[in-house]
CSV table of C-alpha atoms in Angstrom, one decimal:
chain,number,residue,atom,x,y,z
A,69,MET,CA,0.0,0.0,0.2
A,70,SER,CA,1.3,3.5,-0.9
A,71,ASP,CA,1.2,7.2,-0.1
A,72,ALA,CA,-0.5,8.8,-3.7
A,73,ARG,CA,1.2,12.1,-2.4
A,74,HIS,CA,4.8,11.1,-1.1
A,75,GLY,CA,5.3,7.5,-3.1
A,76,THR,CA,5.9,5.9,0.4
A,77,ALA,CA,4.8,2.8,2.1
A,78,ALA,CA,2.0,3.3,4.7
A,79,PRO,CA,3.0,0.7,7.7
A,80,VAL,CA,0.6,-1.9,7.8
A,81,SER,CA,-0.5,-3.9,11.0
A,82,SER,CA,-0.3,-7.9,10.9
A,83,GLY,CA,-3.8,-7.5,10.9
A,84,GLY,CA,-4.2,-5.7,7.7
A,85,THR,CA,-4.8,-2.4,8.8
A,86,VAL,CA,-2.9,1.0,8.2
A,87,GLN,CA,-1.4,1.8,11.4
A,88,SER,CA,-1.4,5.3,11.6
A,89,VAL,CA,-5.0,5.4,10.8
A,90,ASP,CA,-5.7,2.8,13.7
A,91,ARG,CA,-3.6,4.8,16.1
A,92,ALA,CA,-5.5,8.0,15.0
A,93,LEU,CA,-8.3,6.6,15.2
A,94,ASP,CA,-7.2,4.8,19.1
A,95,VAL,CA,-6.8,8.7,20.2
A,96,LEU,CA,-10.0,9.8,18.9
A,97,GLU,CA,-12.1,7.0,20.3
A,98,ALA,CA,-10.0,7.8,23.5
A,99,LEU,CA,-11.2,11.6,23.7
A,100,ALA,CA,-15.1,10.3,22.9
A,101,GLU,CA,-14.6,7.7,25.9
A,102,ARG,CA,-13.5,10.7,28.3
A,103,GLY,CA,-16.7,13.0,27.7
A,104,GLY,CA,-14.8,14.2,24.0
A,105,GLU,CA,-12.0,16.3,26.1
A,106,ALA,CA,-8.8,14.7,27.5
A,107,GLY,CA,-4.9,15.5,28.7
A,108,LEU,CA,-1.9,13.7,27.2
A,109,SER,CA,-1.5,11.6,30.1
A,110,GLU,CA,-5.5,10.4,29.5
A,111,ILE,CA,-5.0,9.7,26.1
A,112,ALA,CA,-1.9,7.5,26.6
A,113,ALA,CA,-4.0,5.8,29.3
A,114,GLY,CA,-6.6,5.0,27.2
A,115,THR,CA,-4.6,3.8,24.0
A,116,GLY,CA,-1.3,2.3,25.5
A,117,LEU,CA,0.8,5.0,22.8
A,118,PRO,CA,3.6,6.7,23.6
A,119,TYR,CA,4.0,10.4,24.4
A,120,GLY,CA,5.4,11.0,21.1
A,121,THR,CA,3.4,9.1,18.7
A,122,ILE,CA,0.1,10.7,20.4
A,123,HIS,CA,1.9,14.0,20.0
A,124,ARG,CA,2.3,13.3,15.9
A,125,LEU,CA,-1.2,12.1,15.8
A,126,LEU,CA,-2.2,15.1,17.8
A,127,ARG,CA,-0.3,17.9,15.2
A,128,THR,CA,-2.2,16.1,12.2
A,129,LEU,CA,-6.0,15.7,13.6
A,130,LEU,CA,-5.3,19.6,14.7
A,131,ALA,CA,-4.1,20.4,11.5
A,132,ARG,CA,-7.7,18.9,10.3
A,133,GLY,CA,-10.1,20.1,12.6
A,134,TYR,CA,-10.5,16.4,14.1
A,135,VAL,CA,-9.1,18.0,18.1
A,136,ARG,CA,-8.7,21.3,19.0
A,137,GLN,CA,-6.6,22.7,22.0
A,138,GLU,CA,-8.4,24.1,25.1
A,139,SER,CA,-6.4,27.2,26.2
A,140,ASP,CA,-5.5,24.4,29.5
A,141,ARG,CA,-3.9,22.7,27.1
A,142,ARG,CA,-6.4,19.7,27.2
A,143,TYR,CA,-7.6,17.8,23.6
A,144,ALA,CA,-11.2,18.1,23.0
A,145,LEU,CA,-13.0,16.7,19.7
A,146,GLY,CA,-12.7,19.1,17.2
A,147,GLY,CA,-15.7,20.8,15.0
A,148,ALA,CA,-15.0,18.7,11.7
A,149,LEU,CA,-16.5,15.8,13.5
A,150,VAL,CA,-19.9,17.3,13.4
A,151,ARG,CA,-20.0,16.7,9.6
A,152,LEU,CA,-19.0,13.3,9.4
A,153,GLY,CA,-21.2,12.7,12.6
A,154,GLY,CA,-23.8,14.6,11.1
A,155,VAL,CA,-24.2,12.1,7.6
A,156,ALA,CA,-23.3,9.4,9.7
A,157,GLU,CA,-26.3,9.6,12.2
A,158,ARG,CA,-28.6,10.2,8.7
A,159,MET,CA,-27.1,7.2,6.9
A,160,VAL,CA,-28.0,5.0,10.2
A,161,ALA,CA,-31.2,6.3,10.9
A,162,THR,CA,-32.3,5.3,7.3
A,163,LEU,CA,-31.1,2.0,8.0
A,164,ALA,CA,-32.8,1.5,10.8
A,165,GLN,CA,-36.2,2.2,9.8
A,166,PRO,CA,-36.9,-1.8,8.9
A,167,TYR,CA,-35.4,-3.3,12.0
A,168,LEU,CA,-37.6,-0.1,14.2
A,169,THR,CA,-40.5,-1.5,12.0
A,170,ARG,CA,-40.2,-5.0,13.4
A,171,MET,CA,-39.7,-4.0,17.0
A,172,VAL,CA,-43.3,-2.0,16.4
A,173,GLU,CA,-44.8,-4.9,15.0
A,174,LEU,CA,-43.3,-7.3,18.1
A,175,SER,CA,-44.5,-5.1,20.8
A,176,GLY,CA,-47.1,-2.4,19.7
A,177,GLU,CA,-45.5,0.0,20.9
A,178,THR,CA,-43.3,2.8,19.7
A,179,ALA,CA,-39.8,1.7,18.8
A,180,ASN,CA,-36.8,4.1,19.2
A,181,LEU,CA,-32.7,4.0,18.1
A,182,ALA,CA,-30.1,5.8,20.1
A,183,VAL,CA,-26.5,6.4,20.4
A,184,LEU,CA,-24.1,8.0,22.8
A,185,GLU,CA,-22.6,11.1,21.7
A,186,GLY,CA,-19.9,12.5,24.5
A,187,ASP,CA,-21.9,12.3,27.9
A,188,PHE,CA,-25.4,12.5,26.1
A,189,VAL,CA,-27.9,10.0,25.0
A,190,VAL,CA,-29.6,11.0,21.5
A,191,TYR,CA,-32.5,9.9,20.0
A,192,VAL,CA,-32.1,9.0,15.8
A,193,ALA,CA,-34.6,7.3,14.9
A,194,GLN,CA,-37.6,5.9,15.4
A,195,VAL,CA,-40.8,4.1,14.4
A,196,PRO,CA,-44.1,5.3,16.1
A,197,SER,CA,-46.7,2.8,17.3
A,198,PRO,CA,-50.1,2.8,15.4
A,199,ARG,CA,-51.9,3.1,18.4
A,200,ARG,CA,-53.8,6.5,19.3
A,201,LEU,CA,-52.1,6.3,22.7
A,202,ARG,CA,-48.5,6.4,21.8
A,203,MET,CA,-45.2,7.7,23.3
A,204,PHE,CA,-42.3,9.7,21.5
A,205,ALA,CA,-38.9,10.5,21.8
A,206,GLU,CA,-38.5,13.5,19.6
A,207,VAL,CA,-35.5,12.6,17.2
A,208,GLY,CA,-32.5,14.7,18.0
A,209,ARG,CA,-33.3,15.0,21.4
A,210,ARG,CA,-30.3,15.0,23.8
A,211,VAL,CA,-30.9,13.4,27.7
A,212,LEU,CA,-29.0,11.9,30.5
A,213,PRO,CA,-27.9,8.7,30.5
A,214,HIS,CA,-28.7,7.3,34.1
A,215,SER,CA,-32.3,7.9,33.9
A,216,THR,CA,-33.1,6.0,30.4
A,217,ALA,CA,-33.3,2.3,29.8
A,218,VAL,CA,-31.0,3.1,26.6
A,219,GLY,CA,-28.8,5.1,28.4
A,220,LYS,CA,-28.4,2.2,30.8
A,221,VAL,CA,-27.8,0.2,27.7
A,222,LEU,CA,-25.4,1.9,26.5
A,223,MET,CA,-23.1,2.7,29.8
A,224,ALA,CA,-22.8,-1.2,30.7
A,225,ASP,CA,-20.8,-1.7,27.6
A,226,ARG,CA,-18.1,0.3,30.1
A,227,ALA,CA,-16.3,-0.5,32.6
A,228,ASP,CA,-17.2,0.8,36.4
A,229,ASP,CA,-14.5,3.5,36.2
A,230,GLU,CA,-15.6,5.1,33.0
A,231,VAL,CA,-19.5,5.3,33.8
A,232,ALA,CA,-18.3,6.5,37.3
A,233,ALA,CA,-16.2,9.4,35.8
A,234,LEU,CA,-19.5,9.9,33.0
A,235,VAL,CA,-21.6,10.5,35.7
A,236,GLY,CA,-19.5,12.6,37.4
A,237,ARG,CA,-19.3,14.7,34.7
A,238,THR,CA,-22.6,15.2,34.0
A,239,GLY,CA,-24.7,14.4,37.8
A,240,MET,CA,-27.5,12.3,38.1
A,241,PRO,CA,-30.2,14.6,38.5
A,242,ARG,CA,-33.6,13.8,40.0
A,243,ARG,CA,-36.3,13.2,36.7
A,244,THR,CA,-38.9,11.7,39.1
A,245,ALA,CA,-39.4,9.7,42.5
A,246,ASN,CA,-38.0,6.5,40.5
A,247,THR,CA,-34.6,7.6,39.3
A,248,VAL,CA,-31.5,6.2,40.6
A,249,VAL,CA,-29.4,9.3,41.2
A,250,ASP,CA,-26.7,7.6,43.2
A,251,LEU,CA,-23.2,5.9,41.8
A,252,PRO,CA,-23.9,2.7,43.9
A,253,GLY,CA,-27.3,2.2,42.8
A,254,MET,CA,-26.5,2.7,39.2
A,255,LEU,CA,-23.6,0.5,39.0
A,256,GLU,CA,-25.7,-2.5,40.7
A,257,GLU,CA,-28.4,-1.4,38.1
A,258,LEU,CA,-25.9,-2.2,35.2
A,259,ARG,CA,-24.9,-4.9,36.4
A,260,ARG,CA,-28.0,-6.4,36.5
A,261,VAL,CA,-28.3,-5.0,32.7
A,262,ARG,CA,-25.3,-6.9,32.1
A,263,GLU,CA,-26.9,-9.9,33.4
A,264,ARG,CA,-29.9,-9.9,32.1
A,265,GLY,CA,-29.2,-8.6,28.5
A,266,TYR,CA,-31.1,-5.6,28.3
A,267,ALA,CA,-32.6,-2.5,30.5
A,268,VAL,CA,-35.7,-0.9,31.5
A,269,ASP,CA,-36.9,2.7,32.3
A,270,LEU,CA,-39.8,2.1,35.2
A,271,GLY,CA,-40.9,6.1,35.1
A,272,GLU,CA,-37.4,7.0,35.9
A,273,GLU,CA,-37.5,9.5,33.0
A,274,GLU,CA,-41.2,10.3,33.0
A,275,LEU,CA,-43.8,9.2,35.1
A,276,GLY,CA,-46.3,6.8,33.3
A,277,VAL,CA,-43.6,5.8,30.8
A,278,HIS,CA,-42.2,2.5,30.9
A,279,CYS,CA,-39.2,1.7,28.3
A,280,LEU,CA,-36.9,-1.8,27.7
A,281,ALA,CA,-34.2,-1.4,25.8
A,282,VAL,CA,-31.5,-3.5,24.2
A,283,GLY,CA,-28.2,-2.7,22.7
A,284,VAL,CA,-26.7,-3.1,19.1
A,285,ARG,CA,-23.6,-4.2,18.8
A,286,ASP,CA,-21.2,-4.0,15.9
A,287,GLY,CA,-18.3,-6.7,16.7
A,288,ALA,CA,-17.1,-6.3,20.3
A,289,ARG,CA,-18.6,-3.1,21.1
A,290,THR,CA,-22.4,-2.1,21.5
A,291,VAL,CA,-22.7,1.2,19.5
A,292,ALA,CA,-26.6,2.3,19.6
A,293,ALA,CA,-29.2,0.9,21.8
A,294,MET,CA,-33.3,-0.1,20.6
A,295,SER,CA,-36.0,0.7,22.7
A,296,ILE,CA,-39.7,0.4,22.9
A,297,SER,CA,-41.6,3.0,25.1
A,298,GLY,CA,-45.3,3.2,25.6
A,299,PRO,CA,-47.9,3.8,28.6
A,300,ALA,CA,-46.7,1.9,31.9
A,301,GLY,CA,-49.7,-0.3,32.1
A,302,ARG,CA,-49.8,-1.6,28.4
A,303,ILE,CA,-45.6,-2.1,28.9
A,304,GLU,CA,-45.9,-4.1,32.0
A,305,ALA,CA,-48.7,-6.4,30.3
A,306,LEU,CA,-46.1,-8.1,28.1
A,307,ASP,CA,-43.9,-10.8,28.8
A,308,ARG,CA,-40.5,-8.7,29.5
A,309,GLU,CA,-38.4,-11.8,28.7
A,310,GLU,CA,-39.9,-13.0,25.6
A,311,LEU,CA,-39.9,-9.2,24.5
A,312,ALA,CA,-36.2,-8.6,25.0
A,313,GLU,CA,-35.5,-12.0,23.7
A,314,GLY,CA,-37.3,-10.6,20.3
A,315,MET,CA,-35.9,-7.3,20.4
A,316,ARG,CA,-32.2,-9.1,20.5
A,317,GLY,CA,-32.8,-11.1,17.8
A,318,ILE,CA,-33.7,-8.0,16.1
A,319,ALA,CA,-30.6,-6.1,17.1
A,320,ARG,CA,-28.6,-8.6,16.2
A,321,ASP,CA,-29.7,-8.6,12.6
A,322,PHE,CA,-29.2,-4.9,12.6
A,323,GLY,CA,-25.6,-4.5,14.4
A,324,ALA,CA,-24.8,-7.4,11.6
A,325,VAL,CA,-25.4,-4.8,8.8
A,326,LEU,CA,-23.8,-2.4,10.8
A,327,GLY,CA,-20.6,-4.1,11.0
A,328,ALA,CA,-21.2,-5.0,7.3
């Protein structure tokens, strides 16, 4: 593989990937996992790369606008990612429609797709329930993850120390009387999510509204969450385990499309 501008061979790893691209993506993902901003030592800890290598990668990312440097010399994700992210989200939302439709057919309730952007959950796609009384999570809405089923699924893919850092930055404000507002309680909740393979929001974001969510995996990572939401009584009348099993099957099919 050669560099068209310089005619030099680009180092290729044993897995067939271009090493410099791999490492640049590691740096961007390390920033994302730390809420979009980190110091050099944090990036090094997150990537395992030498400081010199990180400096060289950051110079290129800074020049292209994918990273910016703050006044305190910390690094943050740059504005150039917004354009890419917006296009990617629209493409993923389009791909998700038939799978969300299957979830509506399975449950009779509104189906949603959400991703974690920095420290916030963002709803990127939705297919509404055909019922007259139905729930809506507006596409583009940003919410904190601790009080939503989709947020719990996305946090459950992270280590406890990463979860602690995330909620340390955002806080855990009480949305209703049912909201989990302390770190030990949330870590225990995420342990249950990992064990059973789905998360629930039992009126924790909005009273009278219940949700059930499962993760969408792209290989080894949970990259999105799919959920159904509706009036509490209707959701509680469903067989939760059977519903979650069907939802996981749909999410696996969608994840295979994303991975491909």
